[in-house]
Coordinates of C-alpha atoms in Angstrom, one line a residue:
Chain A
M102 CA -64.6 63.0 27.7
S103 CA -66.2 65.9 25.9
G104 CA -66.5 65.8 22.1
Y105 CA -63.9 68.7 21.9
A106 CA -61.4 66.9 24.0
S107 CA -61.8 63.6 22.2
G108 CA -61.4 65.4 18.9
I109 CA -58.1 66.7 20.0
V110 CA -56.9 63.3 21.3
A111 CA -57.9 61.8 17.9
I112 CA -55.9 64.4 16.0
L113 CA -53.0 64.0 18.5
C114 CA -52.9 60.2 18.0
I115 CA -52.9 60.5 14.2
N116 CA -50.3 63.2 14.2
L117 CA -48.1 61.1 16.6
I118 CA -48.2 58.0 14.4
F119 CA -47.6 60.2 11.3
A120 CA -44.7 62.0 13.1
Y121 CA -43.1 58.6 13.9
A122 CA -43.4 57.6 10.3
V123 CA -41.4 60.7 9.3
F124 CA -39.0 60.4 12.3
I125 CA -37.9 56.8 11.4
T126 CA -36.5 58.0 8.1
A127 CA -35.2 61.3 9.5
A128 CA -33.4 59.2 12.2
A129 CA -31.3 57.8 9.3
G130 CA -30.8 61.3 7.9
Q131 CA -33.4 61.1 5.2
L132 CA -35.9 63.9 5.1
N133 CA -39.3 63.0 3.7
L134 CA -41.3 66.0 2.5
G135 CA -43.9 63.8 0.8
A136 CA -45.2 62.0 3.9
A137 CA -48.8 63.1 3.1
G138 CA -48.5 60.9 0.0
F139 CA -47.8 57.8 2.1
Q140 CA -50.6 58.7 4.5
A141 CA -53.0 59.2 1.5
V142 CA -52.0 55.8 0.2
G143 CA -52.8 54.2 3.5
A144 CA -56.1 56.2 3.9
Y145 CA -57.4 55.4 0.5
A146 CA -56.3 51.7 0.7
A147 CA -58.2 51.4 4.0
A148 CA -61.2 53.2 2.5
S149 CA -61.3 51.0 -0.6
F150 CA -61.0 47.8 1.3
S151 CA -63.7 48.9 3.7
N152 CA -65.9 49.8 0.8
L153 CA -65.3 46.3 -0.6
G154 CA -66.9 45.0 2.6
W155 CA -64.0 43.4 4.4
T156 CA -64.9 41.9 7.7
P157 CA -63.9 42.5 10.4
G158 CA -63.6 46.2 9.9
W159 CA -60.1 46.4 11.4
A160 CA -58.7 44.0 8.9
T161 CA -58.3 46.9 6.5
I162 CA -55.7 48.4 8.7
P163 CA -52.9 45.8 8.4
A164 CA -53.7 45.6 4.7
A165 CA -53.4 49.4 4.3
M166 CA -50.1 49.3 6.2
A167 CA -48.9 46.6 3.8
V168 CA -49.9 48.7 0.8
S169 CA -48.2 51.9 2.0
G170 CA -45.2 50.0 3.3
L171 CA -44.8 48.4 -0.1
T172 CA -45.1 51.8 -1.7
G173 CA -42.3 53.0 0.6
F174 CA -40.2 50.0 -0.3
L175 CA -40.6 50.5 -4.0
L176 CA -40.1 54.2 -3.8
A177 CA -37.0 53.8 -1.8
F178 CA -34.9 52.4 -4.6
P179 CA -35.2 55.3 -7.1
V180 CA -35.3 58.0 -4.4
L181 CA -32.3 56.7 -2.5
R182 CA -30.2 57.4 -5.6
T183 CA -30.6 61.0 -4.6
K184 CA -29.3 62.8 -1.5
G185 CA -29.7 66.0 0.5
V186 CA -31.9 68.7 -1.2
Y187 CA -32.6 66.4 -4.2
M188 CA -34.0 63.8 -1.9
V189 CA -36.2 66.3 -0.2
L190 CA -37.5 67.4 -3.6
A191 CA -38.0 63.8 -4.9
T192 CA -40.2 63.0 -1.9
F193 CA -42.0 66.3 -2.3
A194 CA -42.7 65.4 -5.9
F195 CA -44.0 62.0 -4.9
G196 CA -46.5 63.6 -2.5
E197 CA -47.8 65.9 -5.3
V198 CA -48.0 63.0 -7.8
V199 CA -50.1 60.9 -5.3
S200 CA -52.5 63.6 -4.6
G201 CA -52.7 64.4 -8.3
I202 CA -53.5 60.7 -9.1
L203 CA -56.1 60.5 -6.4
L204 CA -57.8 63.6 -7.6
Q205 CA -57.9 62.3 -11.2
T206 CA -59.1 58.7 -10.5
S207 CA -62.8 58.4 -10.5
L208 CA -62.5 55.0 -8.8
F209 CA -61.4 56.8 -5.7
G210 CA -64.1 59.4 -6.0
G211 CA -61.8 62.1 -7.5
A212 CA -62.3 65.5 -5.8
M213 CA -65.5 64.3 -4.1
G214 CA -63.6 62.0 -1.8
M215 CA -64.7 58.6 -0.4
V216 CA -67.0 57.6 2.4
V217 CA -65.6 54.9 4.8
P218 CA -68.3 52.6 6.1
D219 CA -66.6 51.1 9.1
Y220 CA -66.2 53.4 12.1
L221 CA -63.3 52.8 14.6
P222 CA -63.6 54.4 18.0
L223 CA -61.1 56.6 19.7
S224 CA -59.7 53.7 21.7
S225 CA -58.3 52.1 18.6
L226 CA -56.6 55.3 17.6
V227 CA -55.0 55.5 21.0
A228 CA -53.9 51.8 20.7
G229 CA -52.4 52.6 17.3
A230 CA -50.5 55.6 18.7
V231 CA -49.2 53.5 21.6
F232 CA -48.2 50.7 19.2
A233 CA -46.3 53.2 16.9
T234 CA -44.5 54.9 19.9
L235 CA -43.4 51.6 21.5
L236 CA -42.3 50.2 18.1
V237 CA -40.1 53.1 17.3
F238 CA -38.7 53.3 20.9
F239 CA -37.9 49.5 20.6
L240 CA -36.4 49.9 17.2
M241 CA -34.2 52.8 18.3
A242 CA -32.9 50.7 21.2
T243 CA -31.8 47.8 19.1
R244 CA -28.7 47.4 16.9
F245 CA -30.9 48.5 14.0
G246 CA -31.5 51.8 15.8
L247 CA -27.8 52.2 16.5
A248 CA -27.1 51.7 12.8
L249 CA -29.7 54.4 12.0
R250 CA -27.9 56.8 14.4
A251 CA -24.6 56.0 12.8
I252 CA -26.0 56.8 9.3
H253 CA -27.7 59.9 10.6
D254 CA -24.4 61.2 12.0
D255 CA -22.1 60.2 9.1
D256 CA -23.1 57.7 6.4
L257 CA -19.6 57.3 5.1
V258 CA -18.2 56.3 8.6
A259 CA -21.2 54.0 9.1
T260 CA -20.3 52.2 5.8
V261 CA -16.7 51.8 7.0
M262 CA -18.0 50.4 10.3
G263 CA -19.9 47.7 8.4
V264 CA -23.4 49.1 8.3
N265 CA -25.3 48.2 5.1
V266 CA -26.4 51.8 4.6
R267 CA -28.6 51.1 1.6
A268 CA -30.4 48.2 3.3
M269 CA -31.1 50.3 6.4
Q270 CA -32.4 53.2 4.3
V271 CA -34.7 50.9 2.3
A272 CA -35.9 49.4 5.6
V273 CA -36.7 52.8 7.2
F274 CA -38.6 53.9 4.1
T275 CA -40.7 50.7 4.3
I276 CA -41.3 51.1 8.0
G277 CA -42.0 54.8 7.6
G278 CA -44.4 54.1 4.7
A279 CA -46.2 51.5 6.8
L280 CA -46.6 53.8 9.8
A281 CA -47.8 56.7 7.6
G282 CA -50.3 54.2 6.2
L283 CA -51.4 53.2 9.7
S284 CA -52.1 56.9 10.5
G285 CA -54.0 57.3 7.2
A286 CA -56.0 54.2 7.8
L287 CA -57.0 55.2 11.3
Y288 CA -57.8 58.7 10.0
A289 CA -60.1 57.2 7.4
H290 CA -61.9 54.9 9.8
H291 CA -62.3 57.4 12.6
F292 CA -63.5 60.4 10.5
S293 CA -65.4 58.1 8.1
F294 CA -64.3 60.2 5.1
V295 CA -61.2 60.8 3.0
E296 CA -60.5 63.4 0.4
A297 CA -57.3 63.9 -1.6
Q298 CA -57.2 67.6 -0.9
Y299 CA -56.5 66.9 2.8
F300 CA -53.3 65.1 2.0
N301 CA -51.5 68.1 0.5
S302 CA -48.0 69.4 0.7
T303 CA -48.8 71.7 3.7
L304 CA -49.6 68.5 5.7
S305 CA -46.2 67.0 4.7
I306 CA -44.5 70.3 5.7
F307 CA -46.2 70.4 9.1
V308 CA -45.4 66.9 10.0
L309 CA -41.8 67.3 9.1
L310 CA -41.7 70.4 11.2
F311 CA -43.2 68.5 14.2
V312 CA -40.3 66.0 13.9
L313 CA -37.5 68.5 13.2
I314 CA -38.6 70.8 16.0
G315 CA -39.1 67.9 18.4
G316 CA -35.7 66.5 17.5
T317 CA -34.4 63.7 15.3
Q318 CA -31.8 62.4 17.7
T319 CA -34.0 60.3 20.0
A320 CA -37.4 58.7 19.8
W321 CA -38.7 61.3 22.4
G322 CA -38.4 64.1 19.7
P323 CA -41.6 63.3 17.7
L324 CA -43.6 62.8 20.9
A325 CA -42.5 66.2 22.2
G326 CA -43.0 67.8 18.8
S327 CA -46.5 66.5 18.2
L328 CA -47.7 67.0 21.8
F329 CA -46.3 70.6 21.8
F330 CA -47.8 71.6 18.4
T331 CA -51.1 69.9 18.9
L332 CA -51.8 71.0 22.5
V333 CA -50.2 74.4 22.8
P334 CA -52.3 76.1 20.1
E335 CA -55.4 74.6 21.6
T336 CA -54.6 75.7 25.1
L337 CA -53.6 79.2 24.0
R338 CA -56.9 79.5 22.2
I339 CA -55.6 82.1 19.9
G340 CA -57.7 82.6 16.9
G341 CA -57.0 81.9 13.2
S342 CA -54.0 83.4 11.6
W343 CA -52.2 84.7 14.8
R344 CA -51.8 81.0 15.7
F345 CA -49.7 80.5 12.6
V346 CA -47.7 83.7 13.0
I347 CA -46.8 82.6 16.5
F348 CA -46.1 79.1 15.3
G349 CA -43.8 80.5 12.6
A350 CA -42.0 82.7 15.0
A351 CA -41.5 79.8 17.4
I352 CA -40.0 77.8 14.6
V353 CA -37.6 80.6 13.5
L354 CA -36.4 81.2 17.1
M355 CA -36.1 77.5 17.8
M356 CA -33.8 77.1 14.9
V357 CA -31.6 80.0 16.2
V358 CA -31.5 78.8 19.8
R359 CA -31.7 75.0 19.5
P360 CA -31.4 73.8 16.0
E361 CA -31.1 70.1 17.0
G362 CA -34.7 70.2 18.2
M363 CA -36.3 70.3 21.7
I364 CA -35.1 66.9 22.9
T365 CA -31.5 65.9 22.3
R366 CA -29.4 62.9 23.2
T367 CA -27.6 64.9 25.9
L368 CA -30.9 66.0 27.4
V369 CA -32.2 62.4 27.6
A370 CA -28.9 61.2 29.0
R371 CA -29.0 63.9 31.7
F372 CA -32.5 62.9 32.8
R373 CA -31.6 59.2 33.0
R374 CA -28.8 60.1 35.5
R375 CA -26.5 57.8 33.7
P376 CA -23.2 58.7 32.1
A377 CA -23.6 59.8 28.5
A378 CA -23.2 56.9 26.0
V379 CA -19.8 58.0 24.9
K380 CA -17.5 59.1 27.7
P381 CA -14.0 60.2 27.0
V382 CA -11.6 57.8 28.7
A383 CA -8.0 58.6 29.3
I384 CA -5.8 56.0 27.8
T385 CA -2.2 56.0 28.9
V386 CA 0.2 54.8 26.3
G387 CA 2.3 51.8 27.3
E388 CA 0.2 50.1 29.9
P389 CA -3.0 48.2 29.5
H390 CA -6.1 50.2 30.1
V391 CA -7.9 48.9 33.1
R392 CA -11.4 49.9 33.9
Chain B
M139 CA -18.7 70.3 -3.5
T140 CA -18.1 71.8 -6.9
N141 CA -21.2 73.9 -7.1
A142 CA -19.2 76.7 -8.6
T143 CA -18.9 74.9 -11.9
A144 CA -22.6 75.3 -12.3
I145 CA -23.2 78.8 -11.1
G146 CA -22.6 81.3 -13.9
A147 CA -19.9 79.2 -15.5
P148 CA -19.9 78.7 -19.2
M149 CA -21.8 75.5 -20.1
K150 CA -19.5 72.6 -20.6
S151 CA -20.1 70.2 -23.5
I152 CA -22.1 72.8 -25.4
T153 CA -23.1 70.2 -28.0
T154 CA -25.1 68.0 -25.7
K155 CA -26.9 71.0 -24.2
A156 CA -27.6 72.4 -27.6
L157 CA -29.0 69.1 -28.5
V158 CA -31.4 69.1 -25.5
V159 CA -32.6 72.6 -26.5
V160 CA -33.0 71.6 -30.2
V161 CA -34.9 68.4 -29.3
I162 CA -37.3 70.4 -27.0
A163 CA -37.7 73.1 -29.6
A164 CA -38.4 70.5 -32.3
V165 CA -41.1 68.8 -30.2
F166 CA -42.9 72.2 -29.9
A167 CA -42.3 73.0 -33.5
L168 CA -43.9 69.7 -34.4
A169 CA -46.8 70.5 -32.1
I170 CA -47.4 73.8 -33.9
A171 CA -47.2 72.1 -37.3
L172 CA -49.8 69.6 -36.3
G173 CA -52.0 71.8 -34.2
G174 CA -51.9 75.0 -36.1
R175 CA -52.9 78.4 -34.7
V176 CA -54.6 77.1 -31.5
I177 CA -51.5 75.3 -30.4
A178 CA -49.3 78.2 -31.4
Q179 CA -51.4 80.5 -29.2
Q180 CA -51.0 78.0 -26.3
I181 CA -47.3 78.0 -26.8
V182 CA -47.2 81.8 -26.7
S183 CA -49.1 81.8 -23.4
G184 CA -46.9 79.0 -22.1
L185 CA -43.7 81.0 -22.8
M186 CA -45.2 84.0 -21.0
L187 CA -46.1 81.9 -18.0
G188 CA -42.6 80.3 -18.3
A189 CA -41.0 83.8 -18.0
I190 CA -42.6 84.2 -14.6
Y191 CA -41.5 80.7 -13.5
L192 CA -38.0 81.0 -14.8
T193 CA -37.4 84.3 -12.8
V194 CA -38.5 82.6 -9.6
A195 CA -36.6 79.4 -10.5
V196 CA -33.4 81.5 -10.9
A197 CA -33.9 82.8 -7.4
F198 CA -34.3 79.3 -6.0
T199 CA -31.3 78.0 -8.0
L200 CA -29.1 80.8 -6.8
T201 CA -29.7 80.2 -3.1
I202 CA -29.3 76.4 -3.6
G203 CA -26.2 76.7 -5.8
V204 CA -24.4 79.0 -3.4
L205 CA -25.7 78.1 0.0
N206 CA -27.2 74.7 -0.6
F207 CA -30.4 76.2 0.9
L208 CA -33.9 75.4 -0.4
N209 CA -35.4 78.8 0.4
F210 CA -39.1 78.3 1.2
T211 CA -39.6 82.0 1.7
I212 CA -39.4 82.6 -2.0
P213 CA -43.2 82.0 -2.6
S214 CA -44.0 84.4 0.3
L215 CA -41.7 87.1 -1.1
F216 CA -43.5 86.7 -4.4
M217 CA -46.9 87.1 -2.7
L218 CA -45.7 90.0 -0.5
T219 CA -44.9 92.1 -3.6
G220 CA -48.4 91.6 -5.1
M221 CA -50.3 92.0 -1.9
I222 CA -48.4 95.0 -0.7
A223 CA -48.8 96.7 -4.0
W224 CA -52.6 96.0 -4.0
G225 CA -52.8 97.0 -0.3
L226 CA -51.1 100.4 -0.9
R227 CA -53.5 101.2 -3.7
E228 CA -56.5 100.0 -1.9
K229 CA -55.8 102.0 1.2
G230 CA -55.5 105.1 -1.0
L231 CA -51.9 105.8 0.0
L232 CA -50.8 106.5 -3.5
G233 CA -53.1 109.3 -4.5
F234 CA -50.1 111.5 -5.2
A235 CA -48.9 109.3 -8.0
G236 CA -51.9 109.8 -10.2
G237 CA -51.9 107.5 -13.2
W238 CA -48.7 105.9 -12.2
A239 CA -50.0 104.6 -8.9
W240 CA -49.8 101.0 -10.2
L241 CA -46.1 101.3 -11.0
V242 CA -45.3 103.0 -7.7
A243 CA -47.3 100.4 -5.8
L244 CA -45.4 97.6 -7.6
I245 CA -42.0 99.2 -6.9
A246 CA -43.0 99.6 -3.2
G247 CA -44.0 95.9 -3.2
V248 CA -40.6 94.9 -4.6
V249 CA -38.9 97.0 -2.0
V250 CA -40.8 95.4 0.8
A251 CA -40.1 91.9 -0.5
T252 CA -36.4 92.7 -0.7
A253 CA -36.4 94.0 2.8
A254 CA -38.2 90.9 4.0
S255 CA -35.6 88.8 2.3
L256 CA -32.9 90.5 4.2
V257 CA -34.7 89.9 7.4
V258 CA -34.8 86.2 6.4
E259 CA -31.0 86.3 5.8
R260 CA -30.5 87.4 9.4
F261 CA -32.4 84.4 10.9
T262 CA -31.6 81.7 8.5
F263 CA -27.9 82.5 8.0
R264 CA -26.3 85.2 10.1
Y265 CA -27.4 83.7 13.4
L266 CA -27.2 80.1 12.3
K267 CA -23.6 79.6 11.2
T268 CA -22.7 76.9 13.6
R269 CA -22.6 73.5 12.1
H270 CA -23.8 70.6 14.2
G271 CA -22.3 67.8 12.2
D272 CA -25.3 65.6 11.5
A273 CA -27.1 64.6 8.4
T274 CA -30.2 66.6 8.8
E275 CA -28.3 69.9 9.4
H276 CA -29.0 71.1 5.9
A277 CA -32.6 71.2 7.0
I278 CA -32.0 73.9 9.6
P279 CA -32.2 77.0 7.3
L280 CA -34.9 75.2 5.4
V281 CA -37.0 74.8 8.5
S282 CA -36.4 78.4 9.5
S283 CA -37.5 79.5 6.1
L284 CA -40.7 77.5 6.5
G285 CA -41.3 79.4 9.7
F286 CA -41.0 82.7 7.8
L287 CA -43.3 81.4 5.1
L288 CA -46.0 80.9 7.8
I289 CA -45.3 84.3 9.4
F290 CA -45.4 86.3 6.1
E291 CA -48.4 84.6 4.7
H292 CA -50.5 84.9 7.9
L293 CA -49.4 88.5 8.6
V294 CA -50.7 89.4 5.2
I295 CA -53.9 87.5 5.7
L296 CA -54.4 89.4 9.1
T297 CA -53.8 92.8 7.6
L298 CA -55.1 92.5 4.0
G299 CA -57.5 89.7 4.2
S300 CA -57.4 86.3 2.5
E301 CA -59.5 87.0 -0.6
S302 CA -58.2 87.1 -4.1
Q303 CA -58.1 90.8 -5.3
R304 CA -58.1 92.6 -8.6
F305 CA -55.1 94.7 -9.5
S306 CA -55.9 96.7 -12.6
V307 CA -53.4 98.5 -14.8
P308 CA -54.5 101.5 -16.9
F309 CA -53.5 100.0 -20.2
K310 CA -54.4 97.0 -22.3
A311 CA -52.4 96.6 -25.4
D312 CA -52.5 93.3 -27.3
I313 CA -50.2 92.9 -30.3
H314 CA -51.7 90.9 -33.1
L315 CA -48.9 89.0 -34.9
F316 CA -49.6 86.3 -37.5
G317 CA -53.1 86.0 -36.1
L318 CA -51.8 85.4 -32.6
V319 CA -52.8 87.5 -29.6
I320 CA -49.7 88.5 -27.6
G321 CA -50.2 90.7 -24.6
A322 CA -47.7 93.6 -24.6
P323 CA -47.1 93.3 -20.9
Q324 CA -46.4 89.6 -21.3
L325 CA -43.9 90.3 -24.1
V326 CA -42.2 93.0 -21.9
S327 CA -42.1 90.6 -19.0
L328 CA -40.4 87.8 -21.1
G329 CA -37.9 90.4 -22.2
C330 CA -37.4 91.8 -18.7
A331 CA -36.9 88.3 -17.2
L332 CA -34.4 87.3 -19.8
L333 CA -32.5 90.6 -19.5
V334 CA -32.3 90.4 -15.8
V335 CA -31.1 86.8 -15.9
A336 CA -28.5 87.6 -18.5
A337 CA -27.3 90.5 -16.4
L338 CA -27.1 88.2 -13.4
T339 CA -25.0 85.7 -15.4
F340 CA -22.6 88.5 -16.4
V341 CA -22.3 89.7 -12.8
L342 CA -21.6 86.2 -11.5
K343 CA -19.0 85.6 -14.2
H344 CA -17.1 88.8 -14.4
T345 CA -17.4 90.9 -11.3
R346 CA -15.7 90.7 -7.9
M347 CA -19.0 90.0 -6.1
G348 CA -19.8 87.3 -8.6
R349 CA -16.5 85.6 -8.0
A350 CA -17.0 85.9 -4.2
L351 CA -20.4 84.2 -4.6
R352 CA -18.9 81.4 -6.7
T353 CA -16.1 80.9 -4.1
I354 CA -18.7 80.6 -1.3
A355 CA -20.5 78.1 -3.5
E356 CA -17.3 76.0 -3.7
N357 CA -16.5 76.1 0.0
P358 CA -17.6 78.7 2.5
E359 CA -14.7 78.1 4.9
I360 CA -12.0 78.3 2.3
A361 CA -13.7 81.3 0.8
S362 CA -13.4 83.2 4.1
L363 CA -9.8 82.0 4.4
L364 CA -9.2 83.5 1.0
G365 CA -10.5 86.9 2.2
V366 CA -14.1 86.7 1.1
E367 CA -16.3 88.4 3.7
V368 CA -19.1 85.8 3.9
T369 CA -21.3 87.9 6.1
R370 CA -21.2 90.7 3.5
V371 CA -21.6 88.6 0.4
V372 CA -24.5 86.4 1.6
P373 CA -26.9 89.3 2.1
V374 CA -26.3 90.3 -1.5
L375 CA -27.6 86.9 -2.5
F376 CA -30.8 87.4 -0.4
L377 CA -31.1 90.9 -1.9
L378 CA -31.0 89.3 -5.4
T379 CA -33.6 86.7 -4.3
G380 CA -35.9 89.5 -3.1
L381 CA -35.5 91.5 -6.3
L382 CA -36.0 88.5 -8.6
C383 CA -39.2 87.4 -6.7
G384 CA -40.4 91.0 -6.7
L385 CA -39.8 91.4 -10.4
A386 CA -41.6 88.1 -11.1
A387 CA -44.5 89.0 -8.9
A388 CA -44.8 92.5 -10.5
L389 CA -44.8 90.9 -14.0
F390 CA -47.4 88.3 -12.8
T391 CA -49.6 91.0 -11.3
V392 CA -49.5 93.2 -14.4
N393 CA -50.2 90.2 -16.7
Y394 CA -52.9 88.4 -14.9
G395 CA -54.3 91.2 -12.8
D396 CA -55.0 89.0 -9.7
V397 CA -53.3 89.0 -6.3
S398 CA -54.0 86.8 -3.3
P399 CA -52.2 85.7 -0.2
F400 CA -51.7 82.3 -1.8
M401 CA -50.5 83.5 -5.2
G402 CA -46.9 82.5 -4.4
D403 CA -47.7 78.9 -3.5
H404 CA -48.6 77.8 -7.0
V405 CA -45.9 79.8 -8.7
G406 CA -43.3 78.7 -6.1
S407 CA -43.9 75.0 -6.5
K408 CA -43.8 75.3 -10.3
A409 CA -40.6 77.2 -10.0
I410 CA -39.1 74.4 -7.9
A411 CA -40.2 72.0 -10.5
A412 CA -38.5 74.2 -13.2
M413 CA -35.3 74.4 -11.2
V414 CA -35.0 70.7 -10.7
L415 CA -35.9 69.9 -14.3
G416 CA -33.1 72.3 -15.5
G417 CA -30.6 71.1 -12.9
I418 CA -30.2 72.6 -9.4
G419 CA -27.6 75.3 -9.3
S420 CA -27.6 76.0 -13.0
I421 CA -29.0 79.4 -14.1
W422 CA -29.4 78.4 -17.7
G423 CA -31.0 75.2 -16.6
A424 CA -33.6 77.2 -14.5
I425 CA -34.4 79.3 -17.6
L426 CA -34.9 76.3 -19.8
G427 CA -36.8 74.5 -17.0
G428 CA -39.1 77.5 -16.4
L429 CA -40.0 77.7 -20.1
V430 CA -40.6 74.0 -20.3
V431 CA -42.8 74.0 -17.2
G432 CA -44.8 77.0 -18.5
L433 CA -45.3 75.3 -21.9
T434 CA -46.2 71.9 -20.3
E435 CA -48.7 73.7 -18.1
T436 CA -50.6 75.5 -20.9
L437 CA -50.4 72.5 -23.2
S438 CA -51.6 69.9 -20.6
I439 CA -54.5 72.2 -19.8
H440 CA -55.3 72.4 -23.5
F441 CA -55.2 68.6 -24.0
F442 CA -56.1 67.0 -20.7
G443 CA -57.9 69.7 -18.7
G444 CA -57.0 71.8 -15.7
D445 CA -56.8 69.1 -13.1
S446 CA -54.1 67.2 -14.9
V447 CA -51.5 69.9 -14.6
E448 CA -50.1 69.1 -11.2
M449 CA -49.9 65.4 -11.9
I450 CA -48.2 65.8 -15.2
I451 CA -45.6 68.3 -14.1
W452 CA -44.7 66.5 -10.8
G453 CA -44.8 63.1 -12.5
L454 CA -42.4 64.5 -15.1
L455 CA -40.2 65.8 -12.4
L456 CA -40.2 62.6 -10.4
I457 CA -39.1 60.8 -13.5
V458 CA -36.3 63.3 -14.2
I459 CA -35.1 63.1 -10.5
I460 CA -35.0 59.3 -10.7
V461 CA -33.5 58.9 -14.2
R462 CA -31.2 61.9 -14.2
P463 CA -31.0 63.5 -10.7
R464 CA -28.8 66.3 -11.8
G465 CA -31.5 67.6 -14.2
L466 CA -30.9 68.6 -17.8
F467 CA -28.0 71.1 -17.2
G468 CA -26.9 70.5 -13.6
A469 CA -23.5 69.7 -12.4
V470 CA -23.0 66.3 -10.9
A471 CA -22.0 67.2 -7.3
V472 CA -24.6 69.9 -6.7
G473 CA -27.1 69.1 -3.9
K474 CA -25.2 65.9 -3.0
G475 CA -22.9 67.5 -0.5
K476 CA -23.7 67.9 3.2
L477 CA -23.2 71.6 3.8

């Protein structure tokens, strides 16, 4: 594989894991506009552990996931007191605070960034991406995933149906934090360098766009979103700013034509050639309903 | 949703709010007493910067209060005004205006920003009125506005370049008062901003259009049942957004003399902070928040250096959101509904 192609695959893998981190909270109706903050926590944790000389090199990755997952867990409690636009803004503020702290702390190299000694090859990035994808697909197929869908559609009804909404939301924040940390740690090890300026609000906005344009209803959404937005600009080979203009126009049109995202539940159901999950059944009053 | 209680309505429990204002004023008075002239000068610059922030914050708070829509095009409208004004002068299209070219350029910038805002209205609201009934639907106009942010910013970069440019005005009048240097344009801008916002509050409170806007804030469906033409009132909101951003950008350009395609990002994020601090949906909250953020910025630069600003302001904001999510002046229900 040429250097160019492997570079794209690396970015695609990191974007995909990152998109799943944002997706898992969005699947429960929580928009995270500070995802870059979690990614930064993971990247800097991995970089610090690596600089401390941990062996083997990959041991920093679960540790970084634990740190960023814990950050997500701890942040969930105050942030979940807010809803809707406030929630979006609270996570946005979190992202800004993290990058501010990293820029200020000389232990983390400040604006100079940090060099990461241990290099991880492309294959480990691919493994990470496959792991994240399978994990989220698995989660969305369990009762847990069903509960997330219920909260996504209507949290009040979900509560009435016996879903512990708060516990679920804390759980998705923790999982989302850990996955974002995974993407950050892999980024740090593959590119051998981290700097706080990379994990800015633009990155958070872009990853949220990947997820929302891909679709938040099924686990296929982030996959479609990150594939589309990583590969299409590369294949079009349009230079500089025009790329962003076209990207912006695509987003605007997408929201007009298909605001639920590219991949929806009905689309997935159609491809599976199975009846949709909920099918209206005629029930006649007075006699038992027989299948 | 009871957003309307916040939009333009008289402040309830005046005493607690007065207390908040008095406490904040006292803190700064103490700072002046301890720090003398240097601090007083910082506070004057902070208030001037705050005037810019509060104007943009009012634009944010209006769209959130009425439509529950976090309008991310606001920074790009701000930037459009400055860059269009600079571009028109640079390309020599304003030779006819002579010494007043700077003013004509700025007015043209405001017009373009307002027109752009109306285009945004088409695609974020007019064509998107269907509700899809899930929890992330409030993100749909938000995502759309992020799309417009990209379009505007990069169209400007393509046509006018990505460098920071100088926008000079033919006058420089500083007023010296009690040994403080106060820029005349800055003073005018503070007055202008407060005047516009006061006029806006009056319009929201006492006119037919204002009542229509407040009704939509309460409930768009019931508003249209009651005979409010939502499709005619909502554009007015976007018109106001464009005008407020344009005004803020014009004042910013005259004060600081710099324009760049990224000038809106910094001001926009500070205005968001100001809005949340004051309480989403509250105009007076946005005003107070804007001034507090402006003051915090200049004072934290003075005491802790330039790099600390973002962290201090966003940290302050994170604490406010967590401790008191409705901000200093906000109504309880705002931003919590689904719309």
